[in-house]
Amino acid sequence: MVSQYQEIKERVWAANQEIPKRGLAIYTFGNVSALDAARGVIAIKPSGVDYEKLTVDDLVVVDLSGKIVEGKLRPSSDTPTHLVLYRAWKSIGGVVHTHSTSATGWAQARLPIPIYGTTHADHLAEDVPCTSVMSDEAVERDYEVETGNQILECFKNRDPLHVPMVLVAGHGPFTWGETPEKAVYNAAVLEELARMAFVTRTLDVDAARLPDRLIRKHFERKHGKNAYYGQK
Ligand SMILES: [Zn+2]
């Protein structure tokens, strides 16, 4: 019998395949999930399974409280972090976590990624934020849930669809989007922005941020009611 979650599982499987393909992870690093809002569940990569061995049937379906509703394997250990984000932000439909090298480098340096150029401004109109470092108490309490809470804390005054990415200090990036495909796209974009910013800062430690007028121009070309980039 075909699973009632077949469609979301197939999309999550395909989105997970993009992670090694885009050079965003080695071995089993990283995970993608997607929300089926109508059914109140997410599908997510199982814990510790290689991307090349991953099958659609391996994906785990859990409800928004984290209870497994379908699947034989254990869900990704990062599942509670994904769930914190889905519960808080009704606008998102996909979440990605990787340890992609350049983005993780900035996260380990505990630095936001400065908005140095128009490639960055095309995607978000501010620096890529970096959370604070987790306290010892939070690590002891519930590490994965607290990772989600740290992200929410960092986004108290941000719209997650305007800033679809974050660096978790000392750890690595999380990205999201209205769909799992968009969340993966944002993970690849973030890695590229991180690499470009690293090169920029290496060449000039005092490199200037892009002027506000250019930031707004580039962001608004692609976002909002007056967007005109691409095809109708
Ligand atoms: Zn991680």
Coordinates of C-alpha atoms and ligand atoms in Angstrom, one line a residue:
M1 CA 0.0 0.0 0.0
V2 CA 1.3 3.4 -0.9
S3 CA 1.9 5.7 2.1
Q4 CA -0.3 8.7 2.6
Y5 CA 3.0 10.5 3.1
Q6 CA 4.5 9.3 -0.2
E7 CA 4.6 12.8 -1.8
I8 CA 6.3 14.6 1.0
K9 CA 8.8 11.7 1.5
E10 CA 9.7 11.7 -2.2
R11 CA 10.3 15.5 -2.1
V12 CA 12.4 15.2 1.1
W13 CA 14.4 12.3 -0.4
A14 CA 15.1 14.4 -3.6
A15 CA 16.0 17.5 -1.4
N16 CA 18.4 15.4 0.7
Q17 CA 20.2 14.2 -2.5
E18 CA 21.0 17.8 -3.3
I19 CA 23.1 18.1 -0.2
P20 CA 26.1 16.0 -1.3
K21 CA 25.5 17.0 -4.9
R22 CA 26.1 20.6 -4.0
G23 CA 29.1 19.8 -1.9
L24 CA 27.4 20.8 1.3
A25 CA 28.2 17.6 3.3
I26 CA 30.4 14.5 3.5
Y27 CA 29.3 11.1 4.7
T28 CA 26.1 11.4 6.7
F29 CA 26.5 15.0 7.7
G30 CA 23.4 17.2 7.3
N31 CA 19.7 16.7 7.0
V32 CA 16.6 18.1 5.2
S33 CA 13.0 18.0 6.4
A34 CA 9.7 19.2 4.9
L35 CA 6.4 20.0 6.4
D36 CA 3.1 18.5 5.3
A37 CA 0.9 21.2 6.8
A38 CA -2.4 19.6 6.0
R39 CA -1.4 16.4 7.8
G40 CA 0.5 18.1 10.6
V41 CA 3.7 16.1 10.1
I42 CA 7.2 16.5 8.8
A43 CA 9.3 14.0 6.9
I44 CA 13.0 14.0 7.7
K45 CA 16.2 12.1 7.0
P46 CA 17.0 9.2 9.3
S47 CA 19.9 9.5 11.7
G48 CA 23.3 8.3 10.4
V49 CA 22.4 7.1 6.9
D50 CA 24.6 7.8 3.9
Y51 CA 22.9 9.9 1.2
E52 CA 23.8 7.4 -1.5
K53 CA 22.2 4.5 0.5
L54 CA 19.1 6.6 1.4
T55 CA 15.8 5.3 0.0
V56 CA 12.4 7.0 0.1
D57 CA 11.2 4.3 2.5
D58 CA 14.0 5.1 4.9
L59 CA 12.6 8.6 5.6
V60 CA 10.9 9.1 8.9
V61 CA 7.6 10.9 9.4
V62 CA 7.0 12.5 12.7
D63 CA 4.2 14.7 14.0
L64 CA 4.9 18.2 15.3
S65 CA 5.4 16.9 18.8
G66 CA 8.2 14.6 17.6
K67 CA 6.2 11.3 17.7
I68 CA 7.1 8.9 14.9
V69 CA 4.0 8.2 12.8
E70 CA 5.8 6.3 10.0
G71 CA 9.2 4.8 9.4
K72 CA 11.4 2.0 10.8
L73 CA 14.6 4.1 11.4
R74 CA 15.3 6.7 14.0
P75 CA 14.9 10.3 12.8
S76 CA 17.8 12.6 12.5
S77 CA 19.1 13.6 15.9
D78 CA 18.5 17.2 14.9
T79 CA 14.7 16.6 14.5
P80 CA 13.8 18.6 17.7
T81 CA 15.6 21.6 16.3
H82 CA 13.6 21.4 13.0
L83 CA 10.4 21.0 15.0
V84 CA 11.0 24.1 17.1
L85 CA 11.3 26.1 13.9
Y86 CA 8.1 24.6 12.2
R87 CA 6.1 25.2 15.4
A88 CA 7.2 28.8 15.6
W89 CA 7.1 29.9 12.0
K90 CA 4.0 29.0 10.1
S91 CA 5.4 30.4 6.8
I92 CA 8.1 27.8 6.4
G93 CA 7.8 24.4 4.6
G94 CA 11.4 23.1 4.7
V95 CA 14.4 23.2 6.9
V96 CA 18.1 22.2 6.1
H97 CA 21.0 21.7 8.4
T98 CA 24.6 21.2 7.1
H99 CA 28.1 21.6 8.3
S100 CA 29.2 23.1 4.9
T101 CA 32.7 24.3 5.3
S102 CA 32.7 28.0 4.8
A103 CA 29.4 28.7 6.6
T104 CA 30.6 26.5 9.5
G105 CA 33.9 28.5 9.5
W106 CA 32.0 31.7 10.2
A107 CA 29.8 29.9 12.8
Q108 CA 32.9 28.6 14.6
A109 CA 34.5 32.1 14.5
R110 CA 31.1 33.2 16.0
L111 CA 30.8 35.9 13.4
P112 CA 27.9 37.1 11.4
I113 CA 28.6 37.1 7.6
P114 CA 28.9 40.8 6.6
I115 CA 26.9 41.9 3.6
Y116 CA 29.8 42.8 1.4
G117 CA 28.3 42.5 -2.1
T118 CA 25.2 42.3 -4.3
T119 CA 25.2 38.5 -4.4
H120 CA 24.4 38.6 -0.7
A121 CA 21.9 41.5 -1.1
D122 CA 20.0 39.6 -3.8
H123 CA 19.1 37.0 -1.1
L124 CA 18.9 39.0 2.2
A125 CA 19.3 42.6 3.0
E126 CA 21.4 42.2 6.1
D127 CA 24.4 40.3 7.5
V128 CA 23.7 36.6 8.0
P129 CA 23.1 36.5 11.7
C130 CA 25.0 34.3 14.2
T131 CA 23.4 33.1 17.4
S132 CA 25.0 33.5 20.8
V133 CA 27.0 30.5 22.2
M134 CA 24.8 28.1 24.1
S135 CA 25.1 28.2 27.9
D136 CA 26.1 25.1 29.9
E137 CA 22.6 24.9 31.4
A138 CA 21.0 24.9 28.0
V139 CA 23.3 22.2 26.7
E140 CA 22.3 20.0 29.7
R141 CA 18.6 20.8 29.4
D142 CA 17.8 19.6 25.9
Y143 CA 20.5 20.3 23.5
E144 CA 18.6 20.0 20.2
V145 CA 15.5 21.9 21.4
E146 CA 17.7 24.6 22.9
T147 CA 19.5 24.9 19.5
G148 CA 16.1 25.8 18.0
N149 CA 15.3 28.2 20.9
Q150 CA 18.7 29.9 20.2
I151 CA 17.6 30.5 16.6
L152 CA 14.2 31.8 17.7
E153 CA 15.9 34.2 20.1
C154 CA 18.1 35.5 17.3
F155 CA 15.0 36.0 15.1
K156 CA 12.9 37.9 17.7
N157 CA 13.0 40.9 15.4
R158 CA 13.5 39.2 12.1
D159 CA 11.2 37.8 9.4
P160 CA 12.3 34.2 8.7
L161 CA 11.4 34.5 5.1
H162 CA 13.4 37.7 4.7
V163 CA 16.4 36.2 6.4
P164 CA 16.1 32.4 5.5
M165 CA 19.4 31.4 7.2
V166 CA 21.4 31.5 10.4
L167 CA 24.7 30.5 11.8
V168 CA 24.5 28.7 15.1
A169 CA 27.6 29.8 17.0
G170 CA 30.3 27.0 17.4
H171 CA 28.1 24.7 15.3
G172 CA 27.0 25.5 11.8
P173 CA 24.2 26.7 9.5
F174 CA 20.5 26.2 9.4
T175 CA 18.4 27.4 6.5
W176 CA 14.8 27.2 5.6
G177 CA 12.2 28.3 3.0
E178 CA 8.6 28.0 2.0
T179 CA 9.4 24.6 0.4
P180 CA 12.2 22.0 1.0
E181 CA 13.6 22.8 -2.4
K182 CA 13.9 26.5 -1.5
A183 CA 15.5 25.6 1.9
V184 CA 18.2 23.6 0.0
Y185 CA 18.7 26.4 -2.4
N186 CA 19.3 28.7 0.6
A187 CA 21.8 26.3 2.1
A188 CA 23.8 26.4 -1.2
V189 CA 23.5 30.2 -1.4
L190 CA 24.6 30.6 2.2
E191 CA 27.7 28.4 1.5
E192 CA 28.6 30.6 -1.5
L193 CA 28.1 33.8 0.4
A194 CA 30.2 32.6 3.2
R195 CA 33.0 31.6 0.8
M196 CA 32.8 35.0 -1.0
A197 CA 32.9 36.9 2.3
F198 CA 35.9 34.9 3.5
V199 CA 37.8 35.8 0.3
T200 CA 36.8 39.4 0.7
R201 CA 37.9 39.7 4.3
T202 CA 41.1 37.8 3.5
L203 CA 42.0 40.4 0.8
D204 CA 41.0 43.3 3.0
V205 CA 40.3 42.8 6.7
D206 CA 38.6 46.3 6.7
A207 CA 36.5 45.6 3.6
A208 CA 33.4 47.9 3.6
R209 CA 29.8 46.7 3.8
L210 CA 27.8 47.3 0.7
P211 CA 26.1 50.7 0.9
D212 CA 22.5 50.7 2.0
R213 CA 21.2 52.0 -1.3
L214 CA 22.7 49.1 -3.2
I215 CA 21.5 46.6 -0.6
R216 CA 17.9 47.8 -0.9
K217 CA 18.1 48.0 -4.7
H218 CA 19.3 44.4 -5.0
F219 CA 17.0 43.0 -2.4
E220 CA 13.9 44.7 -3.9
R221 CA 14.7 43.6 -7.4
K222 CA 14.0 40.1 -6.3
H223 CA 11.6 40.5 -3.3
G224 CA 8.4 42.3 -2.5
K225 CA 5.7 43.9 -4.7
N226 CA 8.0 45.8 -7.1
A227 CA 10.3 42.8 -7.8
Y228 CA 11.3 42.6 -11.5
Y229 CA 14.2 40.1 -11.6
G230 CA 13.6 36.9 -13.7
Q231 CA 10.6 35.9 -15.8
K232 CA 7.0 36.5 -14.9
Ligands
ZN1 ZN 25.0 19.8 13.3

